[in-house]
mmCIF file of C-alpha atoms in Angstrom:
data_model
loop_
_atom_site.group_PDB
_atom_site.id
_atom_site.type_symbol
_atom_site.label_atom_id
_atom_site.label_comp_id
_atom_site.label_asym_id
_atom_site.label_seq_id
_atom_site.Cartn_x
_atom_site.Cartn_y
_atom_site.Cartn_z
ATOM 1 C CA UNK A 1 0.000 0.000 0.000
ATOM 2 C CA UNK A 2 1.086 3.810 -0.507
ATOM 3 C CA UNK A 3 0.263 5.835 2.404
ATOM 4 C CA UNK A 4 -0.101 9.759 1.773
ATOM 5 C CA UNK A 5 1.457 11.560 5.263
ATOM 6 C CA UNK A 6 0.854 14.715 5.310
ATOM 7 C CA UNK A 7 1.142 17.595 7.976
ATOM 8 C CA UNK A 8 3.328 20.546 9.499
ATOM 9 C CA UNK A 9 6.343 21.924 7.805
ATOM 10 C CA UNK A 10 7.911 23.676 11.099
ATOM 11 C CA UNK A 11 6.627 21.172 14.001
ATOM 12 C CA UNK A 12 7.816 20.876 17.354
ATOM 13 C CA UNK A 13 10.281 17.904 18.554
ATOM 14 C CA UNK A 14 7.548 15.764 19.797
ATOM 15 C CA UNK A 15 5.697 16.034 16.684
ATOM 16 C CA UNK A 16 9.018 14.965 14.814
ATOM 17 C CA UNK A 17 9.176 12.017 16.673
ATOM 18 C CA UNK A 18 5.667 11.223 15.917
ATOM 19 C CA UNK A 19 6.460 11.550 12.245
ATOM 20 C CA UNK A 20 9.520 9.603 12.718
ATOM 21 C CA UNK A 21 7.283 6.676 14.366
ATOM 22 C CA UNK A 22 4.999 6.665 11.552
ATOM 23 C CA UNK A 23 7.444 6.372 8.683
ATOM 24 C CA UNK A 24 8.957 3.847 10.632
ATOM 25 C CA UNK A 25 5.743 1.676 11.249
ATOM 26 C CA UNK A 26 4.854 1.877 7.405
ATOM 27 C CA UNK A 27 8.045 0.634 6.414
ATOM 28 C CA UNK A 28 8.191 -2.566 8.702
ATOM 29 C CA UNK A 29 4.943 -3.005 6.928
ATOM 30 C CA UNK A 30 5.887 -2.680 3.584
ATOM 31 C CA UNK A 31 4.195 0.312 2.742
ATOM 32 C CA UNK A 32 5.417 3.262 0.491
ATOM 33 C CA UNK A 33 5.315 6.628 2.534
ATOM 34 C CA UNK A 34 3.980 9.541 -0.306
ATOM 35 C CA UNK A 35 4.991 13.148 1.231
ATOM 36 C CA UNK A 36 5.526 16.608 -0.615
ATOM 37 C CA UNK A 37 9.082 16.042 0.574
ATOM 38 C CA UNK A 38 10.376 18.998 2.525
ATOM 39 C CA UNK A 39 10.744 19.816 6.473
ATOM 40 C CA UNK A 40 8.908 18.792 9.105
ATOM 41 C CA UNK A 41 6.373 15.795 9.276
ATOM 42 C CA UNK A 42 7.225 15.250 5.701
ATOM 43 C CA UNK A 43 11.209 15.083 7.087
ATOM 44 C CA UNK A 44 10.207 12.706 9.768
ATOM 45 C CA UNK A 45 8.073 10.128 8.442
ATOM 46 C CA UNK A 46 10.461 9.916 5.657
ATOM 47 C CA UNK A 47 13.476 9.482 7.957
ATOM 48 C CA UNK A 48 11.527 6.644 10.005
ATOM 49 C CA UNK A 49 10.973 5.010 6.643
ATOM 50 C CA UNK A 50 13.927 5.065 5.345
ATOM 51 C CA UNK A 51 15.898 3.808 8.733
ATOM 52 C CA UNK A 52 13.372 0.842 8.268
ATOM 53 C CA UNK A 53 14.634 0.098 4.974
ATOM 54 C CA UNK A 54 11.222 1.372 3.240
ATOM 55 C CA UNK A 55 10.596 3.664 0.315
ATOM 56 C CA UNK A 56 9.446 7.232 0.342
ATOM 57 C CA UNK A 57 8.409 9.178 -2.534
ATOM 58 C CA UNK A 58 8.015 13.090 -1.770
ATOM 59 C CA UNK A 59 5.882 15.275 -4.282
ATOM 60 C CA UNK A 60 7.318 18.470 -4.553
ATOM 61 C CA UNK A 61 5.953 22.201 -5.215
ATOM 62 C CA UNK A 62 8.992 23.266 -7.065
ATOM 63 C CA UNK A 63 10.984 22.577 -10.393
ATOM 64 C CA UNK A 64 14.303 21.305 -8.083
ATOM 65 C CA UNK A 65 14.347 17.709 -7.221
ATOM 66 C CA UNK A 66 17.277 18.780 -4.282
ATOM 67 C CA UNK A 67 14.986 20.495 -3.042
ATOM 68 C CA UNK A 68 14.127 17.215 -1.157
ATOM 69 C CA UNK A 69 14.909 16.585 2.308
ATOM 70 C CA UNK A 70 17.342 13.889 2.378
ATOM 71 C CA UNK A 71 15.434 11.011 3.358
ATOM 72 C CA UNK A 72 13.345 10.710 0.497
ATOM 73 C CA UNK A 73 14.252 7.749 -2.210
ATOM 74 C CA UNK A 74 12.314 9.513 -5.304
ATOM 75 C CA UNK A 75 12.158 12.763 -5.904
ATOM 76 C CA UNK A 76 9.514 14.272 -8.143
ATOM 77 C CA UNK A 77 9.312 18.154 -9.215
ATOM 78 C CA UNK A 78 5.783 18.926 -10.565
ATOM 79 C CA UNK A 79 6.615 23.809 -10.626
ATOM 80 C CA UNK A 80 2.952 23.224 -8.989
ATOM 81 C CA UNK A 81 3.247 24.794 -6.001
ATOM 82 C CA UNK A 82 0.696 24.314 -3.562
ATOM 83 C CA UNK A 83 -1.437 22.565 -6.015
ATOM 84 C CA UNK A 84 0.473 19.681 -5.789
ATOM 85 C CA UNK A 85 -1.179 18.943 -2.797
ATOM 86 C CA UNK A 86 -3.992 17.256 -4.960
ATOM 87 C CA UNK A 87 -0.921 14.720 -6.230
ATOM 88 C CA UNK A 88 0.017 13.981 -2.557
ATOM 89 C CA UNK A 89 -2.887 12.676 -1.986
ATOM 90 C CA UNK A 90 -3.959 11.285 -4.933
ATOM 91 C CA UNK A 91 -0.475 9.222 -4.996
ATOM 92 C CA UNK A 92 -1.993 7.218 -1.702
ATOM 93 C CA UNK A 93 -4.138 4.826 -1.070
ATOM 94 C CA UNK A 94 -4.908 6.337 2.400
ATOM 95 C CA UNK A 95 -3.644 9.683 4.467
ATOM 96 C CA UNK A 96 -2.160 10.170 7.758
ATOM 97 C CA UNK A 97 -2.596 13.763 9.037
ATOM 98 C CA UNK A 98 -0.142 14.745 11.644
ATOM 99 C CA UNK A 99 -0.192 18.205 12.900
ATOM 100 C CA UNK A 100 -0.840 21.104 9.702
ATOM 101 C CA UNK A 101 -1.622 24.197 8.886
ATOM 102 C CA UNK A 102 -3.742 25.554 5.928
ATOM 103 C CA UNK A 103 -1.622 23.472 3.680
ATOM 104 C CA UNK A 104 -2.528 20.301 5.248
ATOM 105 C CA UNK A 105 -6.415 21.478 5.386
ATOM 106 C CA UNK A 106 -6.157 21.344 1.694
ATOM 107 C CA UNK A 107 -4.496 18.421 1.718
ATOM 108 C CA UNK A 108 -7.717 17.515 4.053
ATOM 109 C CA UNK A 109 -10.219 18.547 1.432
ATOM 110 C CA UNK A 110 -8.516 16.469 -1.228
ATOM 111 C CA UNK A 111 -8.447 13.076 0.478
ATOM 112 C CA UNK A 112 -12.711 13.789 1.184
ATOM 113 C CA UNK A 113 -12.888 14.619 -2.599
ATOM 114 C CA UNK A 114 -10.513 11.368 -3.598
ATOM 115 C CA UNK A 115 -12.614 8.952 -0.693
ATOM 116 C CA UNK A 116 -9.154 8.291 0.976
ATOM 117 C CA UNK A 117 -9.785 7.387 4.682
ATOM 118 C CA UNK A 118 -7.565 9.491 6.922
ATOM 119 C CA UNK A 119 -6.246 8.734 10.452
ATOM 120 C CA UNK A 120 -5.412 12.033 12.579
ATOM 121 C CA UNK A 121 -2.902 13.022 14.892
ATOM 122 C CA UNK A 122 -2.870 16.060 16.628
ATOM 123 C CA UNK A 123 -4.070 17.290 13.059
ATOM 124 C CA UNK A 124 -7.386 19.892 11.861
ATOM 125 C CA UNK A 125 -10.886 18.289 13.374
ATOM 126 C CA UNK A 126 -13.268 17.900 10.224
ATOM 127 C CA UNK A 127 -15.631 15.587 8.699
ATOM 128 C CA UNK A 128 -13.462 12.154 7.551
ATOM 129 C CA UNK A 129 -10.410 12.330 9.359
ATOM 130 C CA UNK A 130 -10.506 9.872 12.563
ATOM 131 C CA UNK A 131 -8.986 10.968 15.315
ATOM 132 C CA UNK A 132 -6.507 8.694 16.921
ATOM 133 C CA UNK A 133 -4.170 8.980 19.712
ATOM 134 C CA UNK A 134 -0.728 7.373 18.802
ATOM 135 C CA UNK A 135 1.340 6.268 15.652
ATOM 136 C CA UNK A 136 0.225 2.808 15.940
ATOM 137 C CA UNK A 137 -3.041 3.788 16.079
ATOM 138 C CA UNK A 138 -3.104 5.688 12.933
ATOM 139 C CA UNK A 139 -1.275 2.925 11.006
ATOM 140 C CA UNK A 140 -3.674 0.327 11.996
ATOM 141 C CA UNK A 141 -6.561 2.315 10.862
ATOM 142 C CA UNK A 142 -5.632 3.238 7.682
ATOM 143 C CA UNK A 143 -4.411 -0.912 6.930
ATOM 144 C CA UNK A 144 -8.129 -1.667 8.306
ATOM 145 C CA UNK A 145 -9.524 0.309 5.675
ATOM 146 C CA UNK A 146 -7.881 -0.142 2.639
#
C-alpha cells in the first residue's frame, strides 16, 4: 500500500518524533510513505521510513528535485506549487494527518474529494479524518480500511 502523510512543515520535537514513528511503522509493513518532501512531518516520516529500509516518494511544489529533504528515495518536481497537494494525496491509497496548517487542510479537502480514509494526529478536526491517539493507532486504521 502507498500511504499519503501529510502535515506541518515547522513542528515541534515531539511532533518529529511522531512523524519519525509513523514512517517507521509503514516501512516494517511494507508500505510506500507519499509526502511533498520537505521539512517537518514530511522530514520525519520519511526518515523513520527510510531507517526501516522502506521507500518514500516526496511530491514536490517546485521545479528542483534537491529540493528534497534527504530522506526521500524519489524525488519528483511537478513547478505546482501548492497545487500539488492534490498529487500527494492522490499518490496514496490512504492519508495520515499529523499536525498542519492551511496546507494540510487542503491536503484535508482532497483526500474527502478522492474517498481516501484518513487517520489524525494532533491534526485539523473535520468531517473524515478519525482521530486517533498514537502512531500505531493511525497505522492500523488506515491498513483496516484499505
Amino acid at each position: 500500500m502507498r500511504v499519503s502523510v501529510i502535515g506541518g512543515s515547522s513542528v515541534s520535537d515531539a511532533t518529529y518524533e511522531q512523524a519519525v514513528s509513523v514512517g517507521r511503522l509503514f516501512a516494517e509493513r511494507g508500505h510506500t510513505v507519499v509526502c511533498g518532501g520537505l521539512g517537518g512531518v514530511m522530514r520525519g516520516v520519511c526518515e523513520g521510513a527510510s531507517e526501516a529500509g522502506g521507500r518514500t516518494v516526496g511530491i514536490l511544489p517546485g521545479e528542483d528535485t534537491t529540493a528534497a529533504n534527504e530522506f526521500v528515495e524519489v524525488p519528483l518536481a511537478t513547478g505546482l506549487g501548492h497545487a500539488r497537494n492534490a498529487l500527494v494525496v492522490m499518490n496514496g491509497d490512504a492519508v495520515v494527518a499529523i499536525d498542519g496548517g492551511p496546507g494540510t487542510l487542503t491536503e484535508l479537502g482532497f483526500a474527502s474529494v478522492y474517498d481516501r480514509p484518513v487517520a489524525g494526529l494532533g491534526t485539523h478536526d473535520v468531517p473524515g479524518v478519525r482521530q486517533v491517539d498514537s502512531p500505531a493507532a493511525a497505522v492500523a486504521y488506515v491498513e483496516d480500511r484499505v
